[in-house]
JSON list of C-alpha atoms in Angstrom, two decimals:
[
{"chain": "A", "resi": 1, "resn": "MET", "atom": "CA", "xyz": [-48.22, 32.80, 220.03]},
{"chain": "A", "resi": 2, "resn": "ARG", "atom": "CA", "xyz": [-47.98, 30.76, 223.22]},
{"chain": "A", "resi": 3, "resn": "PHE", "atom": "CA", "xyz": [-45.02, 28.78, 221.84]},
{"chain": "A", "resi": 4, "resn": "SER", "atom": "CA", "xyz": [-43.03, 31.90, 221.05]},
{"chain": "A", "resi": 5, "resn": "ASN", "atom": "CA", "xyz": [-43.57, 33.32, 224.56]},
{"chain": "A", "resi": 6, "resn": "TRP", "atom": "CA", "xyz": [-42.13, 30.13, 226.05]},
{"chain": "A", "resi": 7, "resn": "THR", "atom": "CA", "xyz": [-39.28, 30.20, 223.57]},
{"chain": "A", "resi": 8, "resn": "ILE", "atom": "CA", "xyz": [-38.43, 33.79, 224.48]},
{"chain": "A", "resi": 9, "resn": "ALA", "atom": "CA", "xyz": [-38.63, 33.02, 228.20]},
{"chain": "A", "resi": 10, "resn": "ALA", "atom": "CA", "xyz": [-36.33, 30.02, 227.77]},
{"chain": "A", "resi": 11, "resn": "LEU", "atom": "CA", "xyz": [-33.82, 32.11, 225.79]},
{"chain": "A", "resi": 12, "resn": "VAL", "atom": "CA", "xyz": [-33.81, 34.87, 228.41]},
{"chain": "A", "resi": 13, "resn": "LEU", "atom": "CA", "xyz": [-33.31, 32.33, 231.19]},
{"chain": "A", "resi": 14, "resn": "SER", "atom": "CA", "xyz": [-30.50, 30.61, 229.26]},
{"chain": "A", "resi": 15, "resn": "CYS", "atom": "CA", "xyz": [-28.75, 33.94, 228.69]},
{"chain": "A", "resi": 16, "resn": "ALA", "atom": "CA", "xyz": [-29.05, 34.84, 232.37]},
{"chain": "A", "resi": 17, "resn": "ILE", "atom": "CA", "xyz": [-27.58, 31.51, 233.46]},
{"chain": "A", "resi": 18, "resn": "ALA", "atom": "CA", "xyz": [-24.74, 31.75, 230.92]},
{"chain": "A", "resi": 19, "resn": "SER", "atom": "CA", "xyz": [-23.97, 35.31, 232.01]},
{"chain": "A", "resi": 20, "resn": "GLN", "atom": "CA", "xyz": [-23.85, 34.33, 235.67]},
{"chain": "A", "resi": 21, "resn": "ALA", "atom": "CA", "xyz": [-21.60, 31.35, 234.91]},
{"chain": "A", "resi": 22, "resn": "ALA", "atom": "CA", "xyz": [-19.22, 33.56, 232.90]},
{"chain": "A", "resi": 23, "resn": "THR", "atom": "CA", "xyz": [-19.09, 36.10, 235.74]},
{"chain": "A", "resi": 24, "resn": "GLN", "atom": "CA", "xyz": [-18.26, 33.41, 238.30]},
{"chain": "A", "resi": 25, "resn": "GLN", "atom": "CA", "xyz": [-15.48, 31.95, 236.11]},
{"chain": "A", "resi": 26, "resn": "ALA", "atom": "CA", "xyz": [-13.74, 35.26, 235.40]},
{"chain": "A", "resi": 27, "resn": "PRO", "atom": "CA", "xyz": [-11.95, 35.53, 238.77]},
{"chain": "A", "resi": 28, "resn": "ALA", "atom": "CA", "xyz": [-10.65, 31.97, 238.47]},
{"chain": "A", "resi": 29, "resn": "GLN", "atom": "CA", "xyz": [-9.11, 32.82, 235.10]},
{"chain": "A", "resi": 30, "resn": "GLU", "atom": "CA", "xyz": [-7.46, 35.90, 236.61]},
{"chain": "A", "resi": 31, "resn": "LYS", "atom": "CA", "xyz": [-6.36, 34.12, 239.78]},
{"chain": "A", "resi": 32, "resn": "GLU", "atom": "CA", "xyz": [-2.82, 33.19, 238.73]},
{"chain": "A", "resi": 33, "resn": "ARG", "atom": "CA", "xyz": [-0.91, 34.82, 235.92]},
{"chain": "A", "resi": 34, "resn": "LYS", "atom": "CA", "xyz": [2.56, 33.98, 234.65]},
{"chain": "A", "resi": 35, "resn": "LEU", "atom": "CA", "xyz": [4.89, 36.98, 234.50]},
{"chain": "A", "resi": 36, "resn": "LYS", "atom": "CA", "xyz": [8.25, 38.04, 233.20]},
{"chain": "A", "resi": 37, "resn": "ARG", "atom": "CA", "xyz": [10.78, 39.49, 235.63]},
{"chain": "A", "resi": 38, "resn": "SER", "atom": "CA", "xyz": [10.37, 42.90, 233.97]},
{"chain": "A", "resi": 39, "resn": "GLU", "atom": "CA", "xyz": [6.68, 42.91, 234.94]},
{"chain": "A", "resi": 40, "resn": "LEU", "atom": "CA", "xyz": [7.45, 42.70, 238.68]},
{"chain": "A", "resi": 41, "resn": "PRO", "atom": "CA", "xyz": [7.32, 45.90, 240.77]},
{"chain": "A", "resi": 42, "resn": "THR", "atom": "CA", "xyz": [10.76, 47.25, 241.69]},
{"chain": "A", "resi": 43, "resn": "ALA", "atom": "CA", "xyz": [10.34, 46.34, 245.39]},
{"chain": "A", "resi": 44, "resn": "VAL", "atom": "CA", "xyz": [9.44, 42.75, 244.44]},
{"chain": "A", "resi": 45, "resn": "GLN", "atom": "CA", "xyz": [12.44, 42.51, 242.09]},
{"chain": "A", "resi": 46, "resn": "LYS", "atom": "CA", "xyz": [14.74, 43.60, 244.92]},
{"chain": "A", "resi": 47, "resn": "THR", "atom": "CA", "xyz": [13.32, 40.91, 247.24]},
{"chain": "A", "resi": 48, "resn": "VAL", "atom": "CA", "xyz": [13.63, 38.30, 244.47]},
{"chain": "A", "resi": 49, "resn": "ASP", "atom": "CA", "xyz": [17.32, 39.21, 244.13]},
{"chain": "A", "resi": 50, "resn": "GLN", "atom": "CA", "xyz": [17.85, 38.71, 247.87]},
{"chain": "A", "resi": 51, "resn": "GLU", "atom": "CA", "xyz": [15.85, 35.48, 248.16]},
{"chain": "A", "resi": 52, "resn": "SER", "atom": "CA", "xyz": [17.18, 33.79, 245.02]},
{"chain": "A", "resi": 53, "resn": "GLN", "atom": "CA", "xyz": [20.94, 34.06, 245.59]},
{"chain": "A", "resi": 54, "resn": "GLY", "atom": "CA", "xyz": [22.50, 30.78, 244.46]},
{"chain": "A", "resi": 55, "resn": "ALA", "atom": "CA", "xyz": [19.19, 29.54, 243.02]},
{"chain": "A", "resi": 56, "resn": "THR", "atom": "CA", "xyz": [17.87, 28.84, 239.55]},
{"chain": "A", "resi": 57, "resn": "ILE", "atom": "CA", "xyz": [14.66, 30.75, 238.83]},
{"chain": "A", "resi": 58, "resn": "ARG", "atom": "CA", "xyz": [11.90, 28.55, 237.36]},
{"chain": "A", "resi": 59, "resn": "GLY", "atom": "CA", "xyz": [9.34, 31.33, 236.91]},
{"chain": "A", "resi": 60, "resn": "TYR", "atom": "CA", "xyz": [7.34, 34.27, 238.22]},
{"chain": "A", "resi": 61, "resn": "SER", "atom": "CA", "xyz": [3.60, 34.67, 238.72]},
{"chain": "A", "resi": 62, "resn": "SER", "atom": "CA", "xyz": [1.05, 36.93, 240.35]},
{"chain": "A", "resi": 63, "resn": "GLU", "atom": "CA", "xyz": [-2.12, 35.95, 242.13]},
{"chain": "A", "resi": 64, "resn": "THR", "atom": "CA", "xyz": [-4.94, 37.72, 243.90]},
{"chain": "A", "resi": 65, "resn": "ASP", "atom": "CA", "xyz": [-5.63, 36.16, 247.29]},
{"chain": "A", "resi": 66, "resn": "ASN", "atom": "CA", "xyz": [-8.37, 37.63, 249.49]},
{"chain": "A", "resi": 67, "resn": "GLY", "atom": "CA", "xyz": [-8.31, 40.75, 247.32]},
{"chain": "A", "resi": 68, "resn": "GLN", "atom": "CA", "xyz": [-4.56, 41.26, 247.78]},
{"chain": "A", "resi": 69, "resn": "LEU", "atom": "CA", "xyz": [-2.14, 41.04, 244.85]},
{"chain": "A", "resi": 70, "resn": "GLU", "atom": "CA", "xyz": [0.78, 38.72, 245.61]},
{"chain": "A", "resi": 71, "resn": "TYR", "atom": "CA", "xyz": [3.82, 37.74, 243.58]},
{"chain": "A", "resi": 72, "resn": "GLU", "atom": "CA", "xyz": [5.51, 34.36, 243.60]},
{"chain": "A", "resi": 73, "resn": "VAL", "atom": "CA", "xyz": [8.96, 33.34, 242.45]},
{"chain": "A", "resi": 74, "resn": "ALA", "atom": "CA", "xyz": [9.53, 29.62, 241.93]},
{"chain": "A", "resi": 75, "resn": "MET", "atom": "CA", "xyz": [13.14, 28.48, 242.15]},
{"chain": "A", "resi": 76, "resn": "THR", "atom": "CA", "xyz": [15.40, 25.50, 242.63]},
{"chain": "A", "resi": 77, "resn": "VAL", "atom": "CA", "xyz": [18.03, 25.65, 245.37]},
{"chain": "A", "resi": 78, "resn": "ARG", "atom": "CA", "xyz": [20.59, 22.86, 245.80]},
{"chain": "A", "resi": 79, "resn": "GLY", "atom": "CA", "xyz": [18.30, 20.41, 244.01]},
{"chain": "A", "resi": 80, "resn": "HIS", "atom": "CA", "xyz": [15.03, 21.15, 245.81]},
{"chain": "A", "resi": 81, "resn": "ASN", "atom": "CA", "xyz": [12.10, 23.48, 245.09]},
{"chain": "A", "resi": 82, "resn": "ARG", "atom": "CA", "xyz": [11.57, 26.75, 246.92]},
{"chain": "A", "resi": 83, "resn": "ASP", "atom": "CA", "xyz": [8.65, 29.12, 246.29]},
{"chain": "A", "resi": 84, "resn": "VAL", "atom": "CA", "xyz": [8.63, 32.60, 247.81]},
{"chain": "A", "resi": 85, "resn": "THR", "atom": "CA", "xyz": [5.42, 34.64, 248.01]},
{"chain": "A", "resi": 86, "resn": "ILE", "atom": "CA", "xyz": [6.05, 38.39, 248.09]},
{"chain": "A", "resi": 87, "resn": "ALA", "atom": "CA", "xyz": [3.70, 41.33, 248.74]},
{"chain": "A", "resi": 88, "resn": "ALA", "atom": "CA", "xyz": [3.61, 44.26, 246.33]},
{"chain": "A", "resi": 89, "resn": "ASP", "atom": "CA", "xyz": [5.70, 46.29, 248.81]},
{"chain": "A", "resi": 90, "resn": "GLY", "atom": "CA", "xyz": [8.50, 43.68, 248.63]},
{"chain": "A", "resi": 91, "resn": "SER", "atom": "CA", "xyz": [7.91, 42.02, 251.99]},
{"chain": "A", "resi": 92, "resn": "VAL", "atom": "CA", "xyz": [8.17, 38.23, 252.14]},
{"chain": "A", "resi": 93, "resn": "MET", "atom": "CA", "xyz": [4.80, 36.72, 253.01]},
{"chain": "A", "resi": 94, "resn": "GLU", "atom": "CA", "xyz": [5.51, 32.99, 252.84]},
{"chain": "A", "resi": 95, "resn": "ILE", "atom": "CA", "xyz": [8.22, 30.53, 251.85]},
{"chain": "A", "resi": 96, "resn": "GLU", "atom": "CA", "xyz": [7.41, 26.98, 250.80]},
{"chain": "A", "resi": 97, "resn": "GLU", "atom": "CA", "xyz": [10.55, 24.88, 250.73]},
{"chain": "A", "resi": 98, "resn": "GLU", "atom": "CA", "xyz": [10.85, 21.22, 249.81]},
{"chain": "A", "resi": 99, "resn": "VAL", "atom": "CA", "xyz": [12.45, 19.15, 252.57]},
{"chain": "A", "resi": 100, "resn": "ALA", "atom": "CA", "xyz": [13.38, 15.49, 252.85]},
{"chain": "A", "resi": 101, "resn": "LEU", "atom": "CA", "xyz": [11.03, 13.43, 255.02]},
{"chain": "A", "resi": 102, "resn": "ASP", "atom": "CA", "xyz": [14.05, 11.84, 256.74]},
{"chain": "A", "resi": 103, "resn": "SER", "atom": "CA", "xyz": [15.40, 15.26, 257.74]},
{"chain": "A", "resi": 104, "resn": "LEU", "atom": "CA", "xyz": [12.30, 16.23, 259.74]},
{"chain": "A", "resi": 105, "resn": "PRO", "atom": "CA", "xyz": [12.12, 16.07, 263.54]},
{"chain": "A", "resi": 106, "resn": "ALA", "atom": "CA", "xyz": [10.65, 12.73, 264.66]},
{"chain": "A", "resi": 107, "resn": "PRO", "atom": "CA", "xyz": [7.33, 14.20, 265.93]},
{"chain": "A", "resi": 108, "resn": "VAL", "atom": "CA", "xyz": [6.74, 15.95, 262.57]},
{"chain": "A", "resi": 109, "resn": "ARG", "atom": "CA", "xyz": [7.65, 12.87, 260.55]},
{"chain": "A", "resi": 110, "resn": "ASP", "atom": "CA", "xyz": [5.44, 10.65, 262.73]},
{"chain": "A", "resi": 111, "resn": "GLY", "atom": "CA", "xyz": [2.54, 13.12, 262.58]},
{"chain": "A", "resi": 112, "resn": "LEU", "atom": "CA", "xyz": [2.67, 13.25, 258.79]},
{"chain": "A", "resi": 113, "resn": "LYS", "atom": "CA", "xyz": [2.89, 9.47, 258.50]},
{"chain": "A", "resi": 114, "resn": "GLN", "atom": "CA", "xyz": [-0.07, 9.05, 260.84]},
{"chain": "A", "resi": 115, "resn": "LEU", "atom": "CA", "xyz": [-2.23, 11.51, 258.82]},
{"chain": "A", "resi": 116, "resn": "ALA", "atom": "CA", "xyz": [-1.16, 9.87, 255.54]},
{"chain": "A", "resi": 117, "resn": "GLY", "atom": "CA", "xyz": [-2.45, 6.51, 256.78]},
{"chain": "A", "resi": 118, "resn": "GLN", "atom": "CA", "xyz": [-2.08, 3.95, 253.97]},
{"chain": "A", "resi": 119, "resn": "GLY", "atom": "CA", "xyz": [-1.06, 6.70, 251.52]},
{"chain": "A", "resi": 120, "resn": "ARG", "atom": "CA", "xyz": [2.48, 7.26, 250.28]},
{"chain": "A", "resi": 121, "resn": "ILE", "atom": "CA", "xyz": [4.09, 10.62, 251.06]},
{"chain": "A", "resi": 122, "resn": "THR", "atom": "CA", "xyz": [5.57, 11.86, 247.78]},
{"chain": "A", "resi": 123, "resn": "LYS", "atom": "CA", "xyz": [6.78, 15.34, 248.77]},
{"chain": "A", "resi": 124, "resn": "VAL", "atom": "CA", "xyz": [7.12, 17.42, 251.94]},
{"chain": "A", "resi": 125, "resn": "GLU", "atom": "CA", "xyz": [7.41, 21.20, 252.21]},
{"chain": "A", "resi": 126, "resn": "SER", "atom": "CA", "xyz": [8.03, 23.48, 255.14]},
{"chain": "A", "resi": 127, "resn": "LEU", "atom": "CA", "xyz": [5.82, 26.59, 255.30]},
{"chain": "A", "resi": 128, "resn": "THR", "atom": "CA", "xyz": [7.51, 29.66, 256.76]},
{"chain": "A", "resi": 129, "resn": "LYS", "atom": "CA", "xyz": [5.72, 32.91, 257.63]},
{"chain": "A", "resi": 130, "resn": "HIS", "atom": "CA", "xyz": [7.31, 35.92, 259.32]},
{"chain": "A", "resi": 131, "resn": "GLY", "atom": "CA", "xyz": [10.61, 34.04, 259.60]},
{"chain": "A", "resi": 132, "resn": "ALA", "atom": "CA", "xyz": [9.24, 31.01, 261.48]},
{"chain": "A", "resi": 133, "resn": "ILE", "atom": "CA", "xyz": [8.07, 27.60, 260.30]},
{"chain": "A", "resi": 134, "resn": "VAL", "atom": "CA", "xyz": [4.32, 27.44, 260.88]},
{"chain": "A", "resi": 135, "resn": "ALA", "atom": "CA", "xyz": [3.56, 24.07, 259.26]},
{"chain": "A", "resi": 136, "resn": "TYR", "atom": "CA", "xyz": [4.78, 21.14, 257.23]},
{"chain": "A", "resi": 137, "resn": "GLU", "atom": "CA", "xyz": [2.73, 20.10, 254.22]},
{"chain": "A", "resi": 138, "resn": "ALA", "atom": "CA", "xyz": [2.94, 16.66, 252.63]},
{"chain": "A", "resi": 139, "resn": "HIS", "atom": "CA", "xyz": [1.63, 15.52, 249.26]},
{"chain": "A", "resi": 140, "resn": "VAL", "atom": "CA", "xyz": [0.08, 12.08, 249.64]},
{"chain": "A", "resi": 141, "resn": "ARG", "atom": "CA", "xyz": [-0.83, 9.51, 247.03]},
{"chain": "A", "resi": 142, "resn": "THR", "atom": "CA", "xyz": [-3.32, 6.77, 247.88]},
{"chain": "A", "resi": 143, "resn": "GLY", "atom": "CA", "xyz": [-3.87, 4.64, 244.77]},
{"chain": "A", "resi": 144, "resn": "THR", "atom": "CA", "xyz": [-4.85, 7.18, 242.11]},
{"chain": "A", "resi": 145, "resn": "LYS", "atom": "CA", "xyz": [-6.05, 9.77, 244.64]},
{"chain": "A", "resi": 146, "resn": "ARG", "atom": "CA", "xyz": [-3.77, 12.70, 245.53]},
{"chain": "A", "resi": 147, "resn": "SER", "atom": "CA", "xyz": [-4.20, 14.89, 248.60]},
{"chain": "A", "resi": 148, "resn": "GLU", "atom": "CA", "xyz": [-2.33, 17.24, 250.91]},
{"chain": "A", "resi": 149, "resn": "ILE", "atom": "CA", "xyz": [-1.98, 17.06, 254.66]},
{"chain": "A", "resi": 150, "resn": "GLN", "atom": "CA", "xyz": [-0.47, 19.49, 257.16]},
{"chain": "A", "resi": 151, "resn": "VAL", "atom": "CA", "xyz": [0.94, 19.34, 260.66]},
{"chain": "A", "resi": 152, "resn": "GLY", "atom": "CA", "xyz": [2.35, 22.03, 262.88]},
{"chain": "A", "resi": 153, "resn": "PRO", "atom": "CA", "xyz": [6.03, 22.33, 263.84]},
{"chain": "A", "resi": 154, "resn": "ASP", "atom": "CA", "xyz": [5.19, 20.07, 266.81]},
{"chain": "A", "resi": 155, "resn": "GLY", "atom": "CA", "xyz": [3.86, 17.32, 264.52]},
{"chain": "A", "resi": 156, "resn": "LYS", "atom": "CA", "xyz": [0.23, 17.75, 265.60]},
{"chain": "A", "resi": 157, "resn": "PRO", "atom": "CA", "xyz": [-2.62, 18.29, 263.10]},
{"chain": "A", "resi": 158, "resn": "LEU", "atom": "CA", "xyz": [-3.48, 21.96, 262.53]},
{"chain": "A", "resi": 159, "resn": "ALA", "atom": "CA", "xyz": [-6.78, 23.51, 263.58]},
{"chain": "A", "resi": 160, "resn": "HIS", "atom": "CA", "xyz": [-6.91, 25.26, 260.19]},
{"chain": "A", "resi": 161, "resn": "PRO", "atom": "CA", "xyz": [-4.80, 24.93, 257.03]},
{"chain": "A", "resi": 162, "resn": "GLU", "atom": "CA", "xyz": [-1.93, 27.36, 256.56]}
]
């Protein structure tokens, strides 16, 4: 009798842990979802048309960030990547655009190189919000480790990531 009570208690505990783990993983599975153009709201489609002129569309997705549904269109423009994040009402929230390290202002280039240390900068993107560049983000590879660093438009490290 004592053995079966422990067995039942262990089963109940296992089920509770499994249930909690499944609940915590559900939002991550819903976080980003690939979409077809036809699944985008009309206002988002209109903004996509404006933002993607002369570009090749690589794909569409939706994501919930801080409880807000956002749409993203990934595209290639003149040989570089450009991702535009759009609110459900069609307003542009953010643009991430690949830029050449050599094309950056000297303070930005120097700031990124300083933060990268011994790492190799493999890709740089400008981050634009409300029509103004708010940061530059670089992908860095140090041996087998990959990381991201950011500096402001002045080349100085940011107080918080954008």
